[in-house]
C-alpha atoms as a PDB file:
ATOM      1  CA  UNK A   1      69.935 -18.516  83.408  1.00  0.00           C
ATOM      2  CA  UNK A   2      69.734 -20.229  80.009  1.00  0.00           C
ATOM      3  CA  UNK A   3      68.987 -18.734  76.631  1.00  0.00           C
ATOM      4  CA  UNK A   4      67.834 -21.133  73.909  1.00  0.00           C
ATOM      5  CA  UNK A   5      67.764 -20.679  70.124  1.00  0.00           C
ATOM      6  CA  UNK A   6      66.181 -23.340  67.864  1.00  0.00           C
ATOM      7  CA  UNK A   7      67.001 -23.936  64.252  1.00  0.00           C
ATOM      8  CA  UNK A   8      66.550 -26.468  61.488  1.00  0.00           C
ATOM      9  CA  UNK A   9      62.851 -26.299  60.832  1.00  0.00           C
ATOM     10  CA  UNK A  10      61.398 -26.310  57.319  1.00  0.00           C
ATOM     11  CA  UNK A  11      58.967 -27.818  54.841  1.00  0.00           C
ATOM     12  CA  UNK A  12      59.320 -31.494  54.250  1.00  0.00           C
ATOM     13  CA  UNK A  13      57.327 -34.105  52.362  1.00  0.00           C
ATOM     14  CA  UNK A  14      55.654 -36.930  54.196  1.00  0.00           C
ATOM     15  CA  UNK A  15      58.277 -39.604  54.904  1.00  0.00           C
ATOM     16  CA  UNK A  16      61.091 -37.130  54.931  1.00  0.00           C
ATOM     17  CA  UNK A  17      63.577 -36.198  57.633  1.00  0.00           C
ATOM     18  CA  UNK A  18      64.755 -33.142  59.522  1.00  0.00           C
ATOM     19  CA  UNK A  19      67.176 -32.398  62.275  1.00  0.00           C
ATOM     20  CA  UNK A  20      66.437 -29.623  64.728  1.00  0.00           C
ATOM     21  CA  UNK A  21      68.999 -27.998  66.903  1.00  0.00           C
ATOM     22  CA  UNK A  22      68.704 -25.966  70.050  1.00  0.00           C
ATOM     23  CA  UNK A  23      71.780 -23.987  71.053  1.00  0.00           C
ATOM     24  CA  UNK A  24      72.023 -22.852  74.603  1.00  0.00           C
ATOM     25  CA  UNK A  25      74.046 -20.100  76.237  1.00  0.00           C
ATOM     26  CA  UNK A  26      74.923 -19.874  79.880  1.00  0.00           C
ATOM     27  CA  UNK A  27      77.429 -21.742  81.987  1.00  0.00           C
ATOM     28  CA  UNK A  28      75.030 -24.173  83.589  1.00  0.00           C
ATOM     29  CA  UNK A  29      73.704 -26.045  80.574  1.00  0.00           C
ATOM     30  CA  UNK A  30      74.900 -29.359  81.990  1.00  0.00           C
ATOM     31  CA  UNK A  31      72.571 -28.894  84.967  1.00  0.00           C
ATOM     32  CA  UNK A  32      69.406 -28.836  82.919  1.00  0.00           C
ATOM     33  CA  UNK A  33      67.227 -31.522  81.492  1.00  0.00           C
ATOM     34  CA  UNK A  34      66.277 -30.567  77.951  1.00  0.00           C
ATOM     35  CA  UNK A  35      63.076 -31.314  76.110  1.00  0.00           C
ATOM     36  CA  UNK A  36      61.333 -30.692  72.844  1.00  0.00           C
ATOM     37  CA  UNK A  37      57.678 -29.678  72.664  1.00  0.00           C
ATOM     38  CA  UNK A  38      55.517 -28.767  69.684  1.00  0.00           C
ATOM     39  CA  UNK A  39      52.442 -26.647  69.166  1.00  0.00           C
ATOM     40  CA  UNK A  40      50.054 -26.872  66.247  1.00  0.00           C
ATOM     41  CA  UNK A  41      47.709 -23.997  65.419  1.00  0.00           C
ATOM     42  CA  UNK A  42      44.817 -23.814  67.822  1.00  0.00           C
ATOM     43  CA  UNK A  43      46.270 -26.529  70.090  1.00  0.00           C
ATOM     44  CA  UNK A  44      48.135 -26.617  73.305  1.00  0.00           C
ATOM     45  CA  UNK A  45      51.906 -27.202  73.460  1.00  0.00           C
ATOM     46  CA  UNK A  46      52.535 -30.885  73.653  1.00  0.00           C
ATOM     47  CA  UNK A  47      55.500 -32.943  74.827  1.00  0.00           C
ATOM     48  CA  UNK A  48      57.657 -34.604  72.180  1.00  0.00           C
ATOM     49  CA  UNK A  49      60.883 -35.835  73.873  1.00  0.00           C
ATOM     50  CA  UNK A  50      63.067 -35.263  76.920  1.00  0.00           C
ATOM     51  CA  UNK A  51      66.730 -36.016  77.743  1.00  0.00           C
ATOM     52  CA  UNK A  52      68.454 -36.101  81.060  1.00  0.00           C
ATOM     53  CA  UNK A  53      71.390 -33.882  82.030  1.00  0.00           C
ATOM     54  CA  UNK A  54      73.939 -36.548  81.118  1.00  0.00           C
ATOM     55  CA  UNK A  55      72.091 -37.796  78.038  1.00  0.00           C
ATOM     56  CA  UNK A  56      71.851 -41.257  79.471  1.00  0.00           C
ATOM     57  CA  UNK A  57      68.026 -41.262  79.790  1.00  0.00           C
ATOM     58  CA  UNK A  58      65.405 -40.263  77.238  1.00  0.00           C
ATOM     59  CA  UNK A  59      61.683 -40.469  76.933  1.00  0.00           C
ATOM     60  CA  UNK A  60      59.318 -39.879  73.974  1.00  0.00           C
ATOM     61  CA  UNK A  61      55.690 -39.198  73.315  1.00  0.00           C
ATOM     62  CA  UNK A  62      53.999 -42.341  71.891  1.00  0.00           C
ATOM     63  CA  UNK A  63      53.256 -40.525  68.650  1.00  0.00           C
ATOM     64  CA  UNK A  64      56.914 -40.041  67.846  1.00  0.00           C
ATOM     65  CA  UNK A  65      58.551 -43.012  69.483  1.00  0.00           C
ATOM     66  CA  UNK A  66      60.622 -44.961  66.984  1.00  0.00           C
ATOM     67  CA  UNK A  67      60.691 -42.020  64.535  1.00  0.00           C
ATOM     68  CA  UNK A  68      62.345 -39.236  66.548  1.00  0.00           C
ATOM     69  CA  UNK A  69      65.568 -39.249  68.489  1.00  0.00           C
ATOM     70  CA  UNK A  70      66.666 -36.654  71.044  1.00  0.00           C
ATOM     71  CA  UNK A  71      70.353 -36.185  71.872  1.00  0.00           C
ATOM     72  CA  UNK A  72      72.577 -33.607  73.423  1.00  0.00           C
ATOM     73  CA  UNK A  73      76.178 -32.474  73.218  1.00  0.00           C
ATOM     74  CA  UNK A  74      77.102 -30.895  76.524  1.00  0.00           C
ATOM     75  CA  UNK A  75      80.476 -29.604  75.232  1.00  0.00           C
ATOM     76  CA  UNK A  76      78.639 -27.727  72.439  1.00  0.00           C
ATOM     77  CA  UNK A  77      75.670 -26.829  74.687  1.00  0.00           C
ATOM     78  CA  UNK A  78      73.293 -28.083  72.064  1.00  0.00           C
ATOM     79  CA  UNK A  79      70.364 -30.469  72.037  1.00  0.00           C
ATOM     80  CA  UNK A  80      69.108 -32.114  68.864  1.00  0.00           C
ATOM     81  CA  UNK A  81      65.921 -33.720  67.585  1.00  0.00           C
ATOM     82  CA  UNK A  82      66.360 -36.108  64.639  1.00  0.00           C
ATOM     83  CA  UNK A  83      62.952 -36.630  62.951  1.00  0.00           C
ATOM     84  CA  UNK A  84      62.332 -39.383  60.448  1.00  0.00           C
ATOM     85  CA  UNK A  85      59.252 -40.654  58.602  1.00  0.00           C
ATOM     86  CA  UNK A  86      57.626 -37.301  59.086  1.00  0.00           C
ATOM     87  CA  UNK A  87      53.865 -37.073  58.840  1.00  0.00           C
ATOM     88  CA  UNK A  88      51.571 -34.137  58.157  1.00  0.00           C
ATOM     89  CA  UNK A  89      50.419 -34.361  61.779  1.00  0.00           C
ATOM     90  CA  UNK A  90      53.943 -33.595  62.924  1.00  0.00           C
ATOM     91  CA  UNK A  91      53.395 -30.069  61.655  1.00  0.00           C
ATOM     92  CA  UNK A  92      53.823 -27.334  64.263  1.00  0.00           C
ATOM     93  CA  UNK A  93      56.189 -24.923  65.934  1.00  0.00           C
ATOM     94  CA  UNK A  94      58.845 -26.909  67.770  1.00  0.00           C
ATOM     95  CA  UNK A  95      60.237 -25.482  70.974  1.00  0.00           C
ATOM     96  CA  UNK A  96      63.056 -26.584  73.189  1.00  0.00           C
ATOM     97  CA  UNK A  97      62.797 -26.135  76.901  1.00  0.00           C
ATOM     98  CA  UNK A  98      65.195 -26.365  79.816  1.00  0.00           C
ATOM     99  CA  UNK A  99      64.381 -27.359  83.378  1.00  0.00           C
ATOM    100  CA  UNK A 100      66.372 -28.594  86.383  1.00  0.00           C
ATOM    101  CA  UNK A 101      64.029 -31.626  86.555  1.00  0.00           C
ATOM    102  CA  UNK A 102      63.100 -33.728  83.557  1.00  0.00           C
ATOM    103  CA  UNK A 103      59.416 -33.990  82.871  1.00  0.00           C
ATOM    104  CA  UNK A 104      56.681 -33.998  80.231  1.00  0.00           C
ATOM    105  CA  UNK A 105      54.626 -31.006  81.381  1.00  0.00           C
ATOM    106  CA  UNK A 106      55.280 -27.795  79.535  1.00  0.00           C
ATOM    107  CA  UNK A 107      54.195 -25.649  82.497  1.00  0.00           C
ATOM    108  CA  UNK A 108      57.135 -26.978  84.541  1.00  0.00           C
ATOM    109  CA  UNK A 109      59.806 -25.738  82.117  1.00  0.00           C
ATOM    110  CA  UNK A 110      61.593 -22.543  83.079  1.00  0.00           C
ATOM    111  CA  UNK A 111      63.313 -21.561  79.841  1.00  0.00           C
ATOM    112  CA  UNK A 112      62.116 -21.658  76.270  1.00  0.00           C
ATOM    113  CA  UNK A 113      63.445 -20.828  72.876  1.00  0.00           C
ATOM    114  CA  UNK A 114      61.478 -18.901  70.238  1.00  0.00           C
ATOM    115  CA  UNK A 115      60.587 -21.981  68.261  1.00  0.00           C
ATOM    116  CA  UNK A 116      61.147 -23.260  64.755  1.00  0.00           C
ATOM    117  CA  UNK A 117      58.409 -24.128  62.265  1.00  0.00           C
ATOM    118  CA  UNK A 118      58.156 -27.715  60.923  1.00  0.00           C
ATOM    119  CA  UNK A 119      55.657 -28.336  58.175  1.00  0.00           C
ATOM    120  CA  UNK A 120      54.976 -31.832  56.853  1.00  0.00           C
ATOM    121  CA  UNK A 121      53.220 -31.900  53.544  1.00  0.00           C
ATOM    122  CA  UNK A 122      51.152 -34.820  52.286  1.00  0.00           C
END
């Protein structure tokens, strides 16, 4: 089992940057692909980025590609999301998820953190 705790959210002006962290507990972190999703008010949770167990493979939603970077530190059991050139439409609660198989569908992820709010102001 994996417990996840996100941090690093906040209010940032358009064009600004933030780095989110997701700290995991449990001995099997290395076995899980990790992903970031976000959810805006009144909308469904949407895929942002995913990283493989080793960190060698990543994938991004088209809306964030080139602006966001996902990475992981297996020794520290932490996954990160570097966000640059933030836009108001990036606003939402950002969640990290863990699953044995990497994917882009939120319904397939077994474990979730509580989320961290990111607000991009215009």
